[in-house]
Amino acid sequence: MNFSLSTLIPYTESYFLVFSRLFFFFLFMPGLVSVFVPGRIRLLMALSVSYAAAPMVGLSPSFSLLTCVKESFFGFFLATVIRILFEGVSMVGGVLSHQSSFGNAMGSALTQETEDLFSSFCTLYFITLFFATELHIVLIRGVMNSYDIFPIGSEFVYGDVSSSVVHYLAQGFEAAISLAAPFLIFGVFYHILLGLLNRIVPMLPVIFIGHPISLFIVLTMLMICISRFAVVFSEIVSRFAEGFFA
C-alpha cells in the first residue's frame, strides 16, 4: 500500500478553514473573552472542536488566503452578534443600580473595566446561567449549522451584516427592557412619591430617607424576580440561536 503526504493536503486545508471560523468564534465568545480565561484555553477548545467538526463540514472546494480571511470574519461576526445580545441583557444591572441609588459602588466581575456592583453581578449571573444551562452547547451547535447558511468560501454580504447587527442590538435592548420592567415601574412611582413628599414636607430630607428604602425594595424585588430571570434569559438565547442559525 502506497501512502503519500500529498493525500493529506485537502484534509489539512479543510481543517484549517474550519479552525479559522471556530477560533475567532471562541476568541470572542461570551464567557471566554474574560481576562481570567487564558488564550491557550480558547485555542485548545477551537482546535478540538475543529477536529470534530471538520469531517462533518467536508472537503473545501478551494483554499486561499482570502478564504481564510472570510472564514475568520464569519467567526468574528457570529461571536460579535452573540456578545451584542449579552451586552443588551446585561443592561439590566445598570437599571438596578440607578433605581437602587447604588450606582457609585464599583466592582469588576469578568473584565478589567470598572462597573457598578449590580452590573457586575448581572454579568456574572447571566454568564453562569449561560454555561450551567448548557446554552453554550446550543450556540456551538448553531455555529455548526452556520455552514449550511454560510458554506466555506461563500461571499460575505456587508449590507446583511450591518442590518443583522442593528436587529440583534435592538433585540438585546428589548430583552433588557423586558427583564428590567418591574424595576422601571417601581422607579417611576418611587420618584413621583419622593417628589410629592418633598412638596408636602419641604424640610424632610427625602434623599437621605429614600436611599435605604429604595435599596431595600430593589433587593427584595431582585430576590423575587431572579429565578424568573433564568427562565427568560434561557428563552431569549434559545430563540436567538434558533432564529439566527436556522
Coordinates of C-alpha atoms in Angstrom, one line a residue:
M1 CA 0.0 0.0 0.0
N2 CA 1.5 3.3 -1.1
F3 CA 1.0 6.4 1.1
S4 CA 1.8 9.9 0.1
L5 CA 1.6 13.0 2.2
S6 CA 0.0 14.8 -0.7
T7 CA -3.2 13.0 0.0
L8 CA -3.4 14.7 3.4
I9 CA -3.2 18.2 1.9
P10 CA -7.0 18.6 1.1
Y11 CA -7.9 17.4 4.6
T12 CA -5.4 19.8 6.2
E13 CA -6.7 22.7 4.2
S14 CA -10.3 21.9 5.1
Y15 CA -9.3 21.6 8.8
F16 CA -7.5 24.9 8.8
L17 CA -10.6 26.7 7.2
V18 CA -12.9 25.2 9.8
F19 CA -10.4 26.2 12.5
S20 CA -10.3 29.8 11.2
R21 CA -14.0 30.3 11.8
L22 CA -14.2 28.5 15.1
F23 CA -11.1 30.1 16.5
F24 CA -12.4 33.6 16.1
F25 CA -15.8 32.4 17.5
F26 CA -14.2 31.0 20.6
L27 CA -11.9 34.0 20.9
F28 CA -14.8 36.4 21.3
M29 CA -17.5 34.1 22.7
P30 CA -19.2 35.4 25.9
G31 CA -17.7 33.9 29.0
L32 CA -14.5 33.0 27.3
V33 CA -13.5 36.6 26.4
S34 CA -12.7 37.3 30.1
V35 CA -9.2 38.1 31.2
F36 CA -9.5 35.1 33.6
V37 CA -9.7 32.6 30.7
P38 CA -6.2 32.2 29.2
G39 CA -5.8 32.5 25.4
R40 CA -4.4 29.0 25.2
I41 CA -7.6 27.5 26.6
R42 CA -9.6 29.2 23.9
L43 CA -7.1 28.0 21.3
L44 CA -7.3 24.4 22.6
M45 CA -11.1 24.5 22.5
A46 CA -11.1 25.8 18.9
L47 CA -8.6 23.1 17.9
S48 CA -10.6 20.2 19.5
V49 CA -14.0 21.4 18.2
S50 CA -12.5 21.9 14.7
Y51 CA -11.0 18.4 14.8
A52 CA -14.5 17.0 15.5
A53 CA -16.3 19.4 13.1
A54 CA -14.0 19.1 10.0
P55 CA -15.4 15.7 8.9
M56 CA -18.9 17.0 9.1
V57 CA -18.1 20.1 7.0
G58 CA -16.3 18.0 4.3
L59 CA -13.5 19.0 2.0
S60 CA -13.3 22.6 1.0
P61 CA -13.6 23.4 -2.7
S62 CA -10.7 25.8 -2.7
F63 CA -8.0 27.1 -0.3
S64 CA -6.6 30.6 -0.4
L65 CA -5.6 33.4 2.0
L66 CA -8.8 35.3 1.0
T67 CA -10.9 32.3 2.0
C68 CA -9.2 32.1 5.4
V69 CA -9.9 35.8 6.0
K70 CA -13.5 35.3 5.1
E71 CA -13.9 32.4 7.5
S72 CA -12.2 34.3 10.2
F73 CA -14.6 37.2 9.6
F74 CA -17.6 34.8 9.7
G75 CA -16.5 33.5 13.2
F76 CA -15.9 37.1 14.4
F77 CA -19.3 38.2 13.1
L78 CA -21.1 35.2 14.8
A79 CA -19.4 35.9 18.2
T80 CA -19.9 39.6 17.9
V81 CA -23.7 39.2 17.4
I82 CA -24.0 37.0 20.4
R83 CA -22.0 39.4 22.5
I84 CA -24.2 42.2 21.4
L85 CA -27.2 40.2 22.8
F86 CA -25.4 39.6 26.1
E87 CA -24.4 43.3 26.4
G88 CA -28.0 44.2 25.9
V89 CA -29.2 41.8 28.5
S90 CA -26.5 43.0 31.0
M91 CA -28.0 46.5 30.8
V92 CA -30.4 45.2 33.5
G93 CA -27.7 45.8 36.0
G94 CA -27.5 49.4 35.1
V95 CA -31.2 49.8 35.6
L96 CA -30.9 48.1 39.1
S97 CA -28.1 50.4 40.1
H98 CA -30.0 53.5 39.0
Q99 CA -33.2 52.6 40.7
S100 CA -31.5 51.5 43.9
S101 CA -29.3 54.7 44.1
F102 CA -26.4 52.3 44.4
G103 CA -24.5 53.3 41.3
N104 CA -21.5 54.7 42.9
A105 CA -20.4 51.3 44.4
M106 CA -17.9 50.0 41.8
G107 CA -16.6 46.5 41.2
S108 CA -15.5 44.1 38.4
A109 CA -16.6 40.5 37.7
L110 CA -15.2 39.3 34.4
T111 CA -13.3 42.2 32.9
Q112 CA -10.7 44.7 34.0
E113 CA -13.2 47.5 33.3
T114 CA -14.7 49.2 36.4
E115 CA -18.5 48.9 36.6
D116 CA -21.1 49.3 39.3
L117 CA -21.9 46.3 41.5
F118 CA -25.3 45.4 40.1
S119 CA -24.0 45.4 36.5
S120 CA -21.1 43.2 37.6
F121 CA -23.5 40.9 39.4
C122 CA -25.8 40.6 36.4
T123 CA -22.9 40.0 34.0
L124 CA -21.6 37.2 36.3
Y125 CA -25.1 35.8 36.8
F126 CA -26.0 35.6 33.1
I127 CA -22.6 34.1 32.2
T128 CA -23.1 31.5 34.9
L129 CA -26.6 30.7 33.6
F130 CA -25.2 30.5 30.1
F131 CA -22.9 27.6 31.0
A132 CA -25.0 26.0 33.7
T133 CA -28.0 25.6 31.4
E134 CA -25.7 24.3 28.6
L135 CA -26.7 27.2 26.3
H136 CA -23.1 27.3 25.1
I137 CA -23.8 23.8 23.5
V138 CA -26.8 25.3 21.8
L139 CA -24.6 28.1 20.3
I140 CA -21.8 25.7 19.3
R141 CA -24.4 23.6 17.5
G142 CA -25.7 26.7 15.9
V143 CA -22.3 27.6 14.7
M144 CA -22.0 24.2 13.1
N145 CA -25.4 24.8 11.4
S146 CA -24.0 28.0 10.1
Y147 CA -22.0 26.0 7.5
D148 CA -25.4 25.3 5.9
I149 CA -26.2 29.0 5.7
F150 CA -22.6 30.3 5.0
P151 CA -20.7 27.5 3.4
I152 CA -16.9 27.7 3.2
G153 CA -15.9 30.2 0.5
S154 CA -19.3 31.9 0.3
E155 CA -19.4 35.6 -0.3
F156 CA -20.0 37.9 2.6
V157 CA -22.8 40.5 2.1
Y158 CA -21.8 43.5 4.2
G159 CA -25.3 45.0 3.9
D160 CA -26.8 42.0 5.7
V161 CA -24.1 42.2 8.3
S162 CA -25.0 45.8 9.3
S163 CA -28.7 45.0 9.3
S164 CA -28.2 41.9 11.4
V165 CA -26.1 43.9 14.0
V166 CA -28.8 46.5 14.3
H167 CA -31.5 43.9 14.5
Y168 CA -29.9 41.9 17.3
L169 CA -28.8 45.1 19.1
A170 CA -32.5 46.1 19.2
Q171 CA -33.4 42.5 20.3
G172 CA -30.9 42.7 23.2
F173 CA -32.2 46.0 24.3
E174 CA -35.8 44.7 24.1
A175 CA -34.7 41.7 26.3
A176 CA -33.2 44.1 28.8
I177 CA -36.3 46.2 29.0
S178 CA -38.5 43.1 29.5
L179 CA -36.3 41.9 32.3
A180 CA -36.0 45.3 34.0
A181 CA -39.7 46.2 33.5
P182 CA -40.7 45.7 37.2
F183 CA -37.8 47.8 38.4
L184 CA -38.5 50.6 35.9
I185 CA -42.2 50.7 37.0
F186 CA -41.0 50.9 40.7
G187 CA -38.6 53.7 39.8
V188 CA -41.3 55.8 38.2
F189 CA -43.7 55.5 41.2
Y190 CA -40.8 55.9 43.7
H191 CA -39.6 59.2 42.3
I192 CA -43.1 60.5 41.9
L193 CA -43.7 59.7 45.6
L194 CA -40.4 61.4 46.6
G195 CA -41.4 64.5 44.7
L196 CA -44.8 64.7 46.3
L197 CA -43.3 64.1 49.7
N198 CA -40.8 66.9 49.1
R199 CA -43.6 69.2 48.2
I200 CA -45.7 68.3 51.2
V201 CA -42.9 68.4 53.7
P202 CA -40.1 70.6 52.3
M203 CA -38.0 70.3 55.5
L204 CA -37.9 66.5 55.3
P205 CA -34.6 65.1 53.9
V206 CA -36.2 62.8 51.3
I207 CA -33.0 61.8 49.7
F208 CA -31.5 60.7 53.0
I209 CA -34.7 58.7 53.8
G210 CA -35.4 57.4 50.3
H211 CA -32.0 55.8 49.5
P212 CA -32.2 53.0 52.1
I213 CA -35.8 52.4 51.3
S214 CA -35.1 52.1 47.5
L215 CA -32.2 49.8 48.1
F216 CA -34.2 47.5 50.3
I217 CA -37.1 47.4 47.8
V218 CA -34.8 46.7 44.8
L219 CA -33.0 43.9 46.7
T220 CA -36.3 42.4 47.7
M221 CA -37.7 42.6 44.1
L222 CA -34.4 41.1 42.8
M223 CA -34.7 38.2 45.3
I224 CA -38.2 37.5 44.0
C225 CA -37.5 38.0 40.3
I226 CA -34.1 36.4 39.9
S227 CA -35.5 32.9 39.3
R228 CA -37.6 34.4 36.6
F229 CA -34.5 36.0 35.1
A230 CA -33.1 32.5 34.5
V231 CA -36.2 31.3 32.6
V232 CA -36.5 34.5 30.5
F233 CA -32.8 34.5 29.7
S234 CA -32.8 30.9 28.6
E235 CA -35.8 31.6 26.3
I236 CA -34.1 34.6 24.8
V237 CA -30.8 32.8 24.0
S238 CA -32.6 29.7 22.7
R239 CA -34.9 31.8 20.5
F240 CA -31.9 33.8 19.3
A241 CA -30.0 30.6 18.3
E242 CA -33.0 29.1 16.5
G243 CA -33.7 32.3 14.7
F244 CA -30.2 33.2 13.7
F245 CA -28.8 29.8 12.8
A246 CA -32.0 28.3 11.4

